[in-house]
JSON list of C-alpha atoms and ligand atoms in Angstrom, two decimals:
[
{"chain": "A", "resi": 1, "resn": "UNK", "atom": "CA", "xyz": [-0.01, -0.05, 0.02]},
{"chain": "A", "resi": 2, "resn": "UNK", "atom": "CA", "xyz": [1.19, 3.47, -0.57]},
{"chain": "A", "resi": 3, "resn": "UNK", "atom": "CA", "xyz": [2.19, 5.25, 2.62]},
{"chain": "A", "resi": 4, "resn": "UNK", "atom": "CA", "xyz": [1.06, 8.89, 2.61]},
{"chain": "A", "resi": 5, "resn": "UNK", "atom": "CA", "xyz": [2.00, 11.80, 4.84]},
{"chain": "A", "resi": 6, "resn": "UNK", "atom": "CA", "xyz": [-0.45, 14.80, 4.98]},
{"chain": "A", "resi": 7, "resn": "UNK", "atom": "CA", "xyz": [0.52, 18.01, 6.70]},
{"chain": "A", "resi": 8, "resn": "UNK", "atom": "CA", "xyz": [-2.65, 19.58, 8.40]},
{"chain": "A", "resi": 9, "resn": "UNK", "atom": "CA", "xyz": [-2.93, 23.16, 7.48]},
{"chain": "A", "resi": 10, "resn": "UNK", "atom": "CA", "xyz": [-4.70, 24.02, 10.85]},
{"chain": "A", "resi": 11, "resn": "UNK", "atom": "CA", "xyz": [-1.15, 24.17, 12.18]},
{"chain": "A", "resi": 12, "resn": "UNK", "atom": "CA", "xyz": [0.11, 26.71, 9.68]},
{"chain": "A", "resi": 13, "resn": "UNK", "atom": "CA", "xyz": [0.72, 30.29, 10.38]},
{"chain": "A", "resi": 14, "resn": "UNK", "atom": "CA", "xyz": [-2.25, 31.98, 8.97]},
{"chain": "A", "resi": 15, "resn": "UNK", "atom": "CA", "xyz": [-0.42, 35.23, 8.62]},
{"chain": "A", "resi": 16, "resn": "UNK", "atom": "CA", "xyz": [1.76, 33.45, 6.06]},
{"chain": "A", "resi": 17, "resn": "UNK", "atom": "CA", "xyz": [-0.65, 30.89, 4.75]},
{"chain": "A", "resi": 18, "resn": "UNK", "atom": "CA", "xyz": [0.59, 30.88, 1.05]},
{"chain": "A", "resi": 19, "resn": "UNK", "atom": "CA", "xyz": [4.18, 30.33, 2.29]},
{"chain": "A", "resi": 20, "resn": "UNK", "atom": "CA", "xyz": [3.18, 27.48, 4.70]},
{"chain": "A", "resi": 21, "resn": "UNK", "atom": "CA", "xyz": [1.17, 25.87, 1.79]},
{"chain": "A", "resi": 22, "resn": "UNK", "atom": "CA", "xyz": [4.35, 26.13, -0.35]},
{"chain": "A", "resi": 23, "resn": "UNK", "atom": "CA", "xyz": [6.57, 24.80, 2.44]},
{"chain": "A", "resi": 24, "resn": "UNK", "atom": "CA", "xyz": [4.17, 21.83, 2.91]},
{"chain": "A", "resi": 25, "resn": "UNK", "atom": "CA", "xyz": [4.15, 20.97, -0.87]},
{"chain": "A", "resi": 26, "resn": "UNK", "atom": "CA", "xyz": [8.02, 21.44, -1.08]},
{"chain": "A", "resi": 27, "resn": "UNK", "atom": "CA", "xyz": [8.38, 18.95, 1.91]},
{"chain": "A", "resi": 28, "resn": "UNK", "atom": "CA", "xyz": [7.54, 16.06, -0.36]},
{"chain": "A", "resi": 29, "resn": "UNK", "atom": "CA", "xyz": [4.25, 15.21, 1.45]},
{"chain": "A", "resi": 30, "resn": "UNK", "atom": "CA", "xyz": [1.76, 13.52, -0.55]},
{"chain": "A", "resi": 31, "resn": "UNK", "atom": "CA", "xyz": [-1.29, 15.73, -0.06]},
{"chain": "A", "resi": 32, "resn": "UNK", "atom": "CA", "xyz": [-2.52, 18.70, 2.10]},
{"chain": "A", "resi": 33, "resn": "UNK", "atom": "CA", "xyz": [-5.09, 17.96, 4.73]},
{"chain": "A", "resi": 34, "resn": "UNK", "atom": "CA", "xyz": [-7.70, 20.93, 5.32]},
{"chain": "A", "resi": 35, "resn": "UNK", "atom": "CA", "xyz": [-9.78, 20.95, 8.53]},
{"chain": "A", "resi": 36, "resn": "UNK", "atom": "CA", "xyz": [-13.15, 22.63, 8.21]},
{"chain": "A", "resi": 37, "resn": "UNK", "atom": "CA", "xyz": [-14.97, 23.25, 11.47]},
{"chain": "A", "resi": 38, "resn": "UNK", "atom": "CA", "xyz": [-18.43, 24.64, 12.00]},
{"chain": "A", "resi": 39, "resn": "UNK", "atom": "CA", "xyz": [-18.58, 25.54, 15.70]},
{"chain": "A", "resi": 40, "resn": "UNK", "atom": "CA", "xyz": [-21.38, 23.07, 16.10]},
{"chain": "A", "resi": 41, "resn": "UNK", "atom": "CA", "xyz": [-20.06, 19.53, 15.23]},
{"chain": "A", "resi": 42, "resn": "UNK", "atom": "CA", "xyz": [-16.87, 20.54, 17.00]},
{"chain": "A", "resi": 43, "resn": "UNK", "atom": "CA", "xyz": [-16.37, 23.55, 19.49]},
{"chain": "A", "resi": 44, "resn": "UNK", "atom": "CA", "xyz": [-14.17, 25.53, 17.13]},
{"chain": "A", "resi": 45, "resn": "UNK", "atom": "CA", "xyz": [-14.37, 27.43, 13.80]},
{"chain": "A", "resi": 46, "resn": "UNK", "atom": "CA", "xyz": [-11.66, 27.01, 11.16]},
{"chain": "A", "resi": 47, "resn": "UNK", "atom": "CA", "xyz": [-12.25, 28.10, 7.48]},
{"chain": "A", "resi": 48, "resn": "UNK", "atom": "CA", "xyz": [-14.37, 27.43, 4.45]},
{"chain": "A", "resi": 49, "resn": "UNK", "atom": "CA", "xyz": [-14.03, 26.72, 0.87]},
{"chain": "A", "resi": 50, "resn": "UNK", "atom": "CA", "xyz": [-12.08, 30.05, 0.20]},
{"chain": "A", "resi": 51, "resn": "UNK", "atom": "CA", "xyz": [-8.98, 28.55, 2.02]},
{"chain": "A", "resi": 52, "resn": "UNK", "atom": "CA", "xyz": [-9.27, 25.41, -0.12]},
{"chain": "A", "resi": 53, "resn": "UNK", "atom": "CA", "xyz": [-9.26, 27.66, -3.14]},
{"chain": "A", "resi": 54, "resn": "UNK", "atom": "CA", "xyz": [-6.08, 29.49, -1.85]},
{"chain": "A", "resi": 55, "resn": "UNK", "atom": "CA", "xyz": [-4.40, 26.16, -1.56]},
{"chain": "A", "resi": 56, "resn": "UNK", "atom": "CA", "xyz": [-5.24, 25.28, -5.04]},
{"chain": "A", "resi": 57, "resn": "UNK", "atom": "CA", "xyz": [-4.15, 28.63, -6.39]},
{"chain": "A", "resi": 58, "resn": "UNK", "atom": "CA", "xyz": [-0.72, 28.43, -4.43]},
{"chain": "A", "resi": 59, "resn": "UNK", "atom": "CA", "xyz": [0.02, 24.67, -5.08]},
{"chain": "A", "resi": 60, "resn": "UNK", "atom": "CA", "xyz": [-2.30, 23.43, -8.02]},
{"chain": "A", "resi": 61, "resn": "UNK", "atom": "CA", "xyz": [-0.56, 20.04, -8.14]},
{"chain": "A", "resi": 62, "resn": "UNK", "atom": "CA", "xyz": [-0.68, 19.45, -4.39]},
{"chain": "A", "resi": 63, "resn": "UNK", "atom": "CA", "xyz": [-3.57, 17.05, -3.70]},
{"chain": "A", "resi": 64, "resn": "UNK", "atom": "CA", "xyz": [-6.19, 18.38, -1.36]},
{"chain": "A", "resi": 65, "resn": "UNK", "atom": "CA", "xyz": [-8.06, 16.32, 1.32]},
{"chain": "A", "resi": 66, "resn": "UNK", "atom": "CA", "xyz": [-10.89, 18.26, 3.01]},
{"chain": "A", "resi": 67, "resn": "UNK", "atom": "CA", "xyz": [-12.00, 17.10, 6.39]},
{"chain": "A", "resi": 68, "resn": "UNK", "atom": "CA", "xyz": [-15.51, 18.29, 7.04]},
{"chain": "A", "resi": 69, "resn": "UNK", "atom": "CA", "xyz": [-16.07, 18.40, 10.81]},
{"chain": "A", "resi": 70, "resn": "UNK", "atom": "CA", "xyz": [-19.59, 19.69, 10.23]},
{"chain": "A", "resi": 71, "resn": "UNK", "atom": "CA", "xyz": [-23.13, 18.77, 11.52]},
{"chain": "A", "resi": 72, "resn": "UNK", "atom": "CA", "xyz": [-24.51, 19.27, 7.98]},
{"chain": "A", "resi": 73, "resn": "UNK", "atom": "CA", "xyz": [-21.63, 18.55, 5.52]},
{"chain": "A", "resi": 74, "resn": "UNK", "atom": "CA", "xyz": [-24.35, 17.75, 2.74]},
{"chain": "A", "resi": 75, "resn": "UNK", "atom": "CA", "xyz": [-25.04, 21.54, 2.54]},
{"chain": "A", "resi": 76, "resn": "UNK", "atom": "CA", "xyz": [-21.47, 22.27, 1.38]},
{"chain": "A", "resi": 77, "resn": "UNK", "atom": "CA", "xyz": [-20.21, 19.34, -0.82]},
{"chain": "A", "resi": 78, "resn": "UNK", "atom": "CA", "xyz": [-20.66, 21.27, -4.03]},
{"chain": "A", "resi": 79, "resn": "UNK", "atom": "CA", "xyz": [-18.87, 24.50, -2.79]},
{"chain": "A", "resi": 80, "resn": "UNK", "atom": "CA", "xyz": [-15.91, 22.55, -1.46]},
{"chain": "A", "resi": 81, "resn": "UNK", "atom": "CA", "xyz": [-15.74, 20.61, -4.69]},
{"chain": "A", "resi": 82, "resn": "UNK", "atom": "CA", "xyz": [-15.80, 23.92, -6.76]},
{"chain": "A", "resi": 83, "resn": "UNK", "atom": "CA", "xyz": [-13.03, 25.21, -4.51]},
{"chain": "A", "resi": 84, "resn": "UNK", "atom": "CA", "xyz": [-10.81, 22.36, -5.41]},
{"chain": "A", "resi": 85, "resn": "UNK", "atom": "CA", "xyz": [-11.41, 19.62, -2.93]},
{"chain": "A", "resi": 86, "resn": "UNK", "atom": "CA", "xyz": [-10.32, 16.19, -4.24]},
{"chain": "A", "resi": 87, "resn": "UNK", "atom": "CA", "xyz": [-11.06, 14.04, -1.42]},
{"chain": "A", "resi": 88, "resn": "UNK", "atom": "CA", "xyz": [-14.05, 14.92, 0.85]},
{"chain": "A", "resi": 89, "resn": "UNK", "atom": "CA", "xyz": [-14.33, 13.26, 4.21]},
{"chain": "A", "resi": 90, "resn": "UNK", "atom": "CA", "xyz": [-17.51, 13.30, 6.20]},
{"chain": "A", "resi": 91, "resn": "UNK", "atom": "CA", "xyz": [-18.17, 12.02, 9.61]},
{"chain": "A", "resi": 92, "resn": "UNK", "atom": "CA", "xyz": [-20.58, 9.11, 10.26]},
{"chain": "A", "resi": 93, "resn": "UNK", "atom": "CA", "xyz": [-21.84, 11.07, 13.22]},
{"chain": "A", "resi": 94, "resn": "UNK", "atom": "CA", "xyz": [-23.06, 13.98, 10.95]},
{"chain": "A", "resi": 95, "resn": "UNK", "atom": "CA", "xyz": [-26.69, 14.75, 10.77]},
{"chain": "A", "resi": 96, "resn": "UNK", "atom": "CA", "xyz": [-27.32, 13.78, 7.16]},
{"chain": "A", "resi": 97, "resn": "UNK", "atom": "CA", "xyz": [-27.75, 10.79, 4.98]},
{"chain": "A", "resi": 98, "resn": "UNK", "atom": "CA", "xyz": [-24.25, 9.54, 4.68]},
{"chain": "A", "resi": 99, "resn": "UNK", "atom": "CA", "xyz": [-24.86, 7.01, 1.69]},
{"chain": "A", "resi": 100, "resn": "UNK", "atom": "CA", "xyz": [-26.24, 9.95, -0.34]},
{"chain": "A", "resi": 101, "resn": "UNK", "atom": "CA", "xyz": [-23.34, 12.30, 0.63]},
{"chain": "A", "resi": 102, "resn": "UNK", "atom": "CA", "xyz": [-20.82, 9.72, -0.35]},
{"chain": "A", "resi": 103, "resn": "UNK", "atom": "CA", "xyz": [-22.68, 9.05, -3.77]},
{"chain": "A", "resi": 104, "resn": "UNK", "atom": "CA", "xyz": [-22.71, 12.82, -4.49]},
{"chain": "A", "resi": 105, "resn": "UNK", "atom": "CA", "xyz": [-19.00, 13.18, -3.80]},
{"chain": "A", "resi": 106, "resn": "UNK", "atom": "CA", "xyz": [-18.30, 10.29, -6.23]},
{"chain": "A", "resi": 107, "resn": "UNK", "atom": "CA", "xyz": [-20.71, 11.66, -8.76]},
{"chain": "A", "resi": 108, "resn": "UNK", "atom": "CA", "xyz": [-18.64, 14.93, -8.80]},
{"chain": "A", "resi": 109, "resn": "UNK", "atom": "CA", "xyz": [-15.54, 12.82, -9.71]},
{"chain": "A", "resi": 110, "resn": "UNK", "atom": "CA", "xyz": [-13.94, 13.26, -6.23]},
{"chain": "A", "resi": 111, "resn": "UNK", "atom": "CA", "xyz": [-12.91, 10.64, -3.70]},
{"chain": "A", "resi": 112, "resn": "UNK", "atom": "CA", "xyz": [-15.39, 9.98, -0.87]},
{"chain": "A", "resi": 113, "resn": "UNK", "atom": "CA", "xyz": [-14.30, 9.20, 2.61]},
{"chain": "A", "resi": 114, "resn": "UNK", "atom": "CA", "xyz": [-15.81, 8.50, 6.12]},
{"chain": "A", "resi": 115, "resn": "UNK", "atom": "CA", "xyz": [-14.56, 9.65, 9.31]},
{"chain": "A", "resi": 116, "resn": "UNK", "atom": "CA", "xyz": [-15.18, 8.27, 12.89]},
{"chain": "A", "resi": 117, "resn": "UNK", "atom": "CA", "xyz": [-14.72, 9.95, 16.28]},
{"chain": "A", "resi": 118, "resn": "UNK", "atom": "CA", "xyz": [-12.69, 8.25, 19.11]},
{"chain": "A", "resi": 119, "resn": "UNK", "atom": "CA", "xyz": [-15.90, 7.20, 20.93]},
{"chain": "A", "resi": 120, "resn": "UNK", "atom": "CA", "xyz": [-17.61, 5.79, 17.70]},
{"chain": "A", "resi": 121, "resn": "UNK", "atom": "CA", "xyz": [-17.29, 2.02, 17.31]},
{"chain": "A", "resi": 122, "resn": "UNK", "atom": "CA", "xyz": [-15.49, 0.62, 14.21]},
{"chain": "A", "resi": 123, "resn": "UNK", "atom": "CA", "xyz": [-18.53, -1.01, 13.02]},
{"chain": "A", "resi": 124, "resn": "UNK", "atom": "CA", "xyz": [-20.15, 2.40, 12.34]},
{"chain": "A", "resi": 125, "resn": "UNK", "atom": "CA", "xyz": [-18.24, 2.63, 9.19]},
{"chain": "A", "resi": 126, "resn": "UNK", "atom": "CA", "xyz": [-18.96, -0.92, 7.90]},
{"chain": "A", "resi": 127, "resn": "UNK", "atom": "CA", "xyz": [-22.05, -0.10, 6.03]},
{"chain": "A", "resi": 128, "resn": "UNK", "atom": "CA", "xyz": [-20.13, 2.51, 3.90]},
{"chain": "A", "resi": 129, "resn": "UNK", "atom": "CA", "xyz": [-16.91, 0.52, 3.14]},
{"chain": "A", "resi": 130, "resn": "UNK", "atom": "CA", "xyz": [-17.92, -0.38, -0.43]},
{"chain": "A", "resi": 131, "resn": "UNK", "atom": "CA", "xyz": [-19.01, 3.34, -1.01]},
{"chain": "A", "resi": 132, "resn": "UNK", "atom": "CA", "xyz": [-15.77, 5.01, -0.01]},
{"chain": "A", "resi": 133, "resn": "UNK", "atom": "CA", "xyz": [-12.11, 5.05, -0.95]},
{"chain": "A", "resi": 134, "resn": "UNK", "atom": "CA", "xyz": [-10.86, 5.93, 2.52]},
{"chain": "A", "resi": 135, "resn": "UNK", "atom": "CA", "xyz": [-11.65, 5.71, 6.25]},
{"chain": "A", "resi": 136, "resn": "UNK", "atom": "CA", "xyz": [-10.42, 8.20, 8.61]},
{"chain": "A", "resi": 137, "resn": "UNK", "atom": "CA", "xyz": [-9.98, 7.04, 12.17]},
{"chain": "A", "resi": 138, "resn": "UNK", "atom": "CA", "xyz": [-9.86, 10.09, 14.52]},
{"chain": "A", "resi": 139, "resn": "UNK", "atom": "CA", "xyz": [-7.04, 9.59, 17.13]},
{"chain": "A", "resi": 140, "resn": "UNK", "atom": "CA", "xyz": [-7.96, 12.77, 19.07]},
{"chain": "A", "resi": 141, "resn": "UNK", "atom": "CA", "xyz": [-11.25, 14.40, 19.83]},
{"chain": "A", "resi": 142, "resn": "UNK", "atom": "CA", "xyz": [-11.79, 16.67, 16.78]},
{"chain": "A", "resi": 143, "resn": "UNK", "atom": "CA", "xyz": [-11.66, 20.49, 17.12]},
{"chain": "A", "resi": 144, "resn": "UNK", "atom": "CA", "xyz": [-8.12, 21.43, 17.93]},
{"chain": "A", "resi": 145, "resn": "UNK", "atom": "CA", "xyz": [-4.54, 20.55, 16.75]},
{"chain": "A", "resi": 146, "resn": "UNK", "atom": "CA", "xyz": [-1.85, 19.88, 19.23]},
{"chain": "A", "resi": 147, "resn": "UNK", "atom": "CA", "xyz": [-3.68, 17.14, 21.31]},
{"chain": "A", "resi": 148, "resn": "UNK", "atom": "CA", "xyz": [-2.28, 13.81, 22.39]},
{"chain": "A", "resi": 149, "resn": "UNK", "atom": "CA", "xyz": [-2.80, 10.63, 20.40]},
{"chain": "A", "resi": 150, "resn": "UNK", "atom": "CA", "xyz": [-5.53, 8.27, 21.87]},
{"chain": "A", "resi": 151, "resn": "UNK", "atom": "CA", "xyz": [-3.82, 4.91, 21.53]},
{"chain": "A", "resi": 152, "resn": "UNK", "atom": "CA", "xyz": [-7.20, 3.16, 22.38]},
{"chain": "A", "resi": 153, "resn": "UNK", "atom": "CA", "xyz": [-8.28, 4.03, 18.85]},
{"chain": "A", "resi": 154, "resn": "UNK", "atom": "CA", "xyz": [-5.69, 1.72, 17.21]},
{"chain": "A", "resi": 155, "resn": "UNK", "atom": "CA", "xyz": [-7.78, -1.41, 17.82]},
{"chain": "A", "resi": 156, "resn": "UNK", "atom": "CA", "xyz": [-10.44, 0.23, 15.51]},
{"chain": "A", "resi": 157, "resn": "UNK", "atom": "CA", "xyz": [-7.81, 0.63, 12.76]},
{"chain": "A", "resi": 158, "resn": "UNK", "atom": "CA", "xyz": [-6.97, -3.16, 12.92]},
{"chain": "A", "resi": 159, "resn": "UNK", "atom": "CA", "xyz": [-10.69, -3.98, 13.04]},
{"chain": "A", "resi": 160, "resn": "UNK", "atom": "CA", "xyz": [-11.55, -1.86, 9.94]},
{"chain": "A", "resi": 161, "resn": "UNK", "atom": "CA", "xyz": [-8.45, -3.15, 8.01]},
{"chain": "A", "resi": 162, "resn": "UNK", "atom": "CA", "xyz": [-9.51, -6.73, 8.64]},
{"chain": "A", "resi": 163, "resn": "UNK", "atom": "CA", "xyz": [-13.15, -6.09, 7.77]},
{"chain": "A", "resi": 164, "resn": "UNK", "atom": "CA", "xyz": [-11.92, -4.49, 4.60]},
{"chain": "A", "resi": 165, "resn": "UNK", "atom": "CA", "xyz": [-9.83, -7.36, 3.66]},
{"chain": "A", "resi": 166, "resn": "UNK", "atom": "CA", "xyz": [-12.87, -9.85, 4.28]},
{"chain": "A", "resi": 167, "resn": "UNK", "atom": "CA", "xyz": [-14.83, -7.75, 1.78]},
{"chain": "A", "resi": 168, "resn": "UNK", "atom": "CA", "xyz": [-12.04, -7.94, -0.69]},
{"chain": "A", "resi": 169, "resn": "UNK", "atom": "CA", "xyz": [-11.33, -4.12, -0.26]},
{"chain": "A", "resi": 170, "resn": "UNK", "atom": "CA", "xyz": [-7.62, -4.57, 0.06]},
{"chain": "A", "resi": 171, "resn": "UNK", "atom": "CA", "xyz": [-6.97, -1.11, -1.56]},
{"chain": "A", "resi": 172, "resn": "UNK", "atom": "CA", "xyz": [-8.97, 0.84, 1.11]},
{"chain": "A", "resi": 173, "resn": "UNK", "atom": "CA", "xyz": [-6.97, 3.71, 2.47]},
{"chain": "A", "resi": 174, "resn": "UNK", "atom": "CA", "xyz": [-6.98, 3.98, 6.22]},
{"chain": "A", "resi": 175, "resn": "UNK", "atom": "CA", "xyz": [-6.09, 7.35, 7.68]},
{"chain": "A", "resi": 176, "resn": "UNK", "atom": "CA", "xyz": [-5.28, 8.53, 11.21]},
{"chain": "A", "resi": 177, "resn": "UNK", "atom": "CA", "xyz": [-5.58, 12.14, 12.26]},
{"chain": "A", "resi": 178, "resn": "UNK", "atom": "CA", "xyz": [-4.53, 13.69, 15.50]},
{"chain": "A", "resi": 179, "resn": "UNK", "atom": "CA", "xyz": [-1.44, 13.41, 17.84]},
{"chain": "A", "resi": 180, "resn": "UNK", "atom": "CA", "xyz": [0.55, 11.86, 14.94]},
{"chain": "A", "resi": 181, "resn": "UNK", "atom": "CA", "xyz": [4.36, 12.00, 15.31]},
{"chain": "A", "resi": 182, "resn": "UNK", "atom": "CA", "xyz": [7.36, 9.86, 14.75]},
{"chain": "A", "resi": 183, "resn": "UNK", "atom": "CA", "xyz": [6.22, 7.58, 17.63]},
{"chain": "A", "resi": 184, "resn": "UNK", "atom": "CA", "xyz": [2.51, 7.24, 17.29]},
{"chain": "A", "resi": 185, "resn": "UNK", "atom": "CA", "xyz": [2.58, 7.18, 13.42]},
{"chain": "A", "resi": 186, "resn": "UNK", "atom": "CA", "xyz": [4.44, 3.82, 13.31]},
{"chain": "A", "resi": 187, "resn": "UNK", "atom": "CA", "xyz": [2.04, 2.50, 15.90]},
{"chain": "A", "resi": 188, "resn": "UNK", "atom": "CA", "xyz": [-0.85, 3.38, 13.72]},
{"chain": "A", "resi": 189, "resn": "UNK", "atom": "CA", "xyz": [0.92, 1.75, 10.59]},
{"chain": "A", "resi": 190, "resn": "UNK", "atom": "CA", "xyz": [1.41, -1.34, 12.73]},
{"chain": "A", "resi": 191, "resn": "UNK", "atom": "CA", "xyz": [-2.40, -1.37, 13.19]},
{"chain": "A", "resi": 192, "resn": "UNK", "atom": "CA", "xyz": [-2.97, -1.18, 9.40]},
{"chain": "A", "resi": 193, "resn": "UNK", "atom": "CA", "xyz": [-3.11, 2.61, 8.83]},
{"chain": "A", "resi": 194, "resn": "UNK", "atom": "CA", "xyz": [-1.42, 3.85, 5.51]},
{"chain": "A", "resi": 195, "resn": "UNK", "atom": "CA", "xyz": [-2.17, 7.54, 5.65]},
{"chain": "A", "resi": 196, "resn": "UNK", "atom": "CA", "xyz": [-0.99, 9.90, 8.24]},
{"chain": "A", "resi": 197, "resn": "UNK", "atom": "CA", "xyz": [-2.10, 13.43, 8.79]},
{"chain": "A", "resi": 198, "resn": "UNK", "atom": "CA", "xyz": [0.20, 15.43, 11.20]},
{"chain": "A", "resi": 199, "resn": "UNK", "atom": "CA", "xyz": [-0.24, 19.24, 11.95]},
{"chain": "A", "resi": 200, "resn": "UNK", "atom": "CA", "xyz": [1.74, 20.48, 14.91]},
{"chain": "A", "resi": 201, "resn": "UNK", "atom": "CA", "xyz": [4.39, 17.70, 14.48]},
{"chain": "A", "resi": 202, "resn": "UNK", "atom": "CA", "xyz": [5.32, 18.83, 11.04]},
{"chain": "A", "resi": 203, "resn": "UNK", "atom": "CA", "xyz": [4.64, 22.46, 10.96]},
{"chain": "A", "resi": 204, "resn": "UNK", "atom": "CA", "xyz": [7.02, 23.02, 14.08]},
{"chain": "A", "resi": 205, "resn": "UNK", "atom": "CA", "xyz": [9.89, 21.38, 12.35]},
{"chain": "A", "resi": 206, "resn": "UNK", "atom": "CA", "xyz": [12.62, 23.59, 10.86]},
{"chain": "A", "resi": 207, "resn": "UNK", "atom": "CA", "xyz": [13.27, 20.98, 8.10]},
{"chain": "A", "resi": 208, "resn": "UNK", "atom": "CA", "xyz": [9.85, 19.67, 7.34]},
{"chain": "A", "resi": 209, "resn": "UNK", "atom": "CA", "xyz": [11.17, 17.65, 4.32]},
{"chain": "A", "resi": 210, "resn": "UNK", "atom": "CA", "xyz": [13.43, 15.53, 6.47]},
{"chain": "A", "resi": 211, "resn": "UNK", "atom": "CA", "xyz": [10.56, 15.06, 9.01]},
{"chain": "A", "resi": 212, "resn": "UNK", "atom": "CA", "xyz": [8.19, 13.96, 6.19]},
{"chain": "A", "resi": 213, "resn": "UNK", "atom": "CA", "xyz": [10.88, 11.49, 4.76]},
{"chain": "A", "resi": 214, "resn": "UNK", "atom": "CA", "xyz": [11.65, 10.01, 8.21]},
{"chain": "A", "resi": 215, "resn": "UNK", "atom": "CA", "xyz": [7.92, 9.69, 9.26]},
{"chain": "A", "resi": 216, "resn": "UNK", "atom": "CA", "xyz": [7.14, 8.05, 5.94]},
{"chain": "A", "resi": 217, "resn": "UNK", "atom": "CA", "xyz": [9.95, 5.48, 6.28]},
{"chain": "A", "resi": 218, "resn": "UNK", "atom": "CA", "xyz": [9.16, 4.83, 9.83]},
{"chain": "A", "resi": 219, "resn": "UNK", "atom": "CA", "xyz": [5.54, 4.22, 8.99]},
{"chain": "A", "resi": 220, "resn": "UNK", "atom": "CA", "xyz": [6.37, 1.97, 5.88]},
{"chain": "A", "resi": 221, "resn": "UNK", "atom": "CA", "xyz": [8.65, -0.11, 8.05]},
{"chain": "A", "resi": 222, "resn": "UNK", "atom": "CA", "xyz": [5.74, -0.57, 10.63]},
{"chain": "A", "resi": 223, "resn": "UNK", "atom": "CA", "xyz": [3.00, -0.99, 8.14]},
{"chain": "A", "resi": 224, "resn": "UNK", "atom": "CA", "xyz": [0.99, -4.19, 8.45]},
{"chain": "A", "resi": 225, "resn": "UNK", "atom": "CA", "xyz": [-1.47, -5.20, 5.86]},
{"chain": "A", "resi": 226, "resn": "UNK", "atom": "CA", "xyz": [-3.05, -8.01, 7.89]},
{"chain": "A", "resi": 227, "resn": "UNK", "atom": "CA", "xyz": [-2.88, -6.69, 11.47]},
{"chain": "B", "resi": 301, "resn": "DX5", "atom": "C1", "xyz": [-8.33, 18.00, 14.69]},
{"chain": "B", "resi": 301, "resn": "DX5", "atom": "C2", "xyz": [-7.98, 17.88, 13.24]},
{"chain": "B", "resi": 301, "resn": "DX5", "atom": "C3", "xyz": [-6.62, 17.48, 12.76]},
{"chain": "B", "resi": 301, "resn": "DX5", "atom": "C4", "xyz": [-5.54, 18.38, 13.45]},
{"chain": "B", "resi": 301, "resn": "DX5", "atom": "C5", "xyz": [-4.36, 17.53, 13.75]},
{"chain": "B", "resi": 301, "resn": "DX5", "atom": "O1", "xyz": [-9.61, 18.28, 14.81]},
{"chain": "B", "resi": 301, "resn": "DX5", "atom": "O2", "xyz": [-9.03, 17.07, 12.56]},
{"chain": "B", "resi": 301, "resn": "DX5", "atom": "O3", "xyz": [-6.48, 17.33, 11.39]},
{"chain": "B", "resi": 301, "resn": "DX5", "atom": "O4", "xyz": [-5.12, 19.37, 12.67]},
{"chain": "B", "resi": 301, "resn": "DX5", "atom": "O5", "xyz": [-3.47, 18.18, 14.45]},
{"chain": "B", "resi": 301, "resn": "DX5", "atom": "P1", "xyz": [-2.23, 17.58, 15.23]},
{"chain": "B", "resi": 301, "resn": "DX5", "atom": "O6", "xyz": [-1.44, 16.76, 14.34]},
{"chain": "B", "resi": 301, "resn": "DX5", "atom": "O7", "xyz": [-1.51, 18.74, 15.83]},
{"chain": "B", "resi": 301, "resn": "DX5", "atom": "O8", "xyz": [-2.85, 16.86, 16.35]},
{"chain": "B", "resi": 302, "resn": "ZN", "atom": "ZN1", "xyz": [-8.39, 16.70, 10.40]}
]
């Protein structure tokens, strides 16, 4: 499986947003992770489609994953697609028809993904595994960067990887987001994750490119396809 590292723009310096998008792209990371918060689904506000459009303008070739921490993501799928989202991730805990949301994302030619919060059991995503390209297992309570990794979520990563394998979905991407660093990333890889979002850990590095390379190789060395 391809191991991917995704810097989270939430940890960027918003006074120098374009520079930090360019720095993330130049680090060699596979994609940019953009966290959208609505102050209802999570107790924080971040940004909307305009910032996704800035990322596209600054770094057109840098793939954009948009993580919608929104109670009603279904109201905003088209605006995010128009702004340049390439993967759109919606929470199974959202207040909308998840099957329909995933189908609409797919119909726009984008990659659909589902997300589960730390307290949500793994089997909450099972009804959607054939309809999405990726599952994001939150490893912190969403809303803020810089929190500590919740190791108890790793069991869900393995459960979802095994379930996907039973269904013949060996190419399913499984992502972890929250508290990922050089120590916790490889733990998630051992549980079957192949995509790693890291915000504060990567943006605080002087040399982001080395940190991305080291994190990728440590995760690749620990990755287990049959956990
Ligand atoms: C949390 C966001 C994360 C966040 C991760 O609600 O979904 O993407 O930016 O930040 P770190 O890597 O600092 O935990
Ligand atoms: Zn996120």
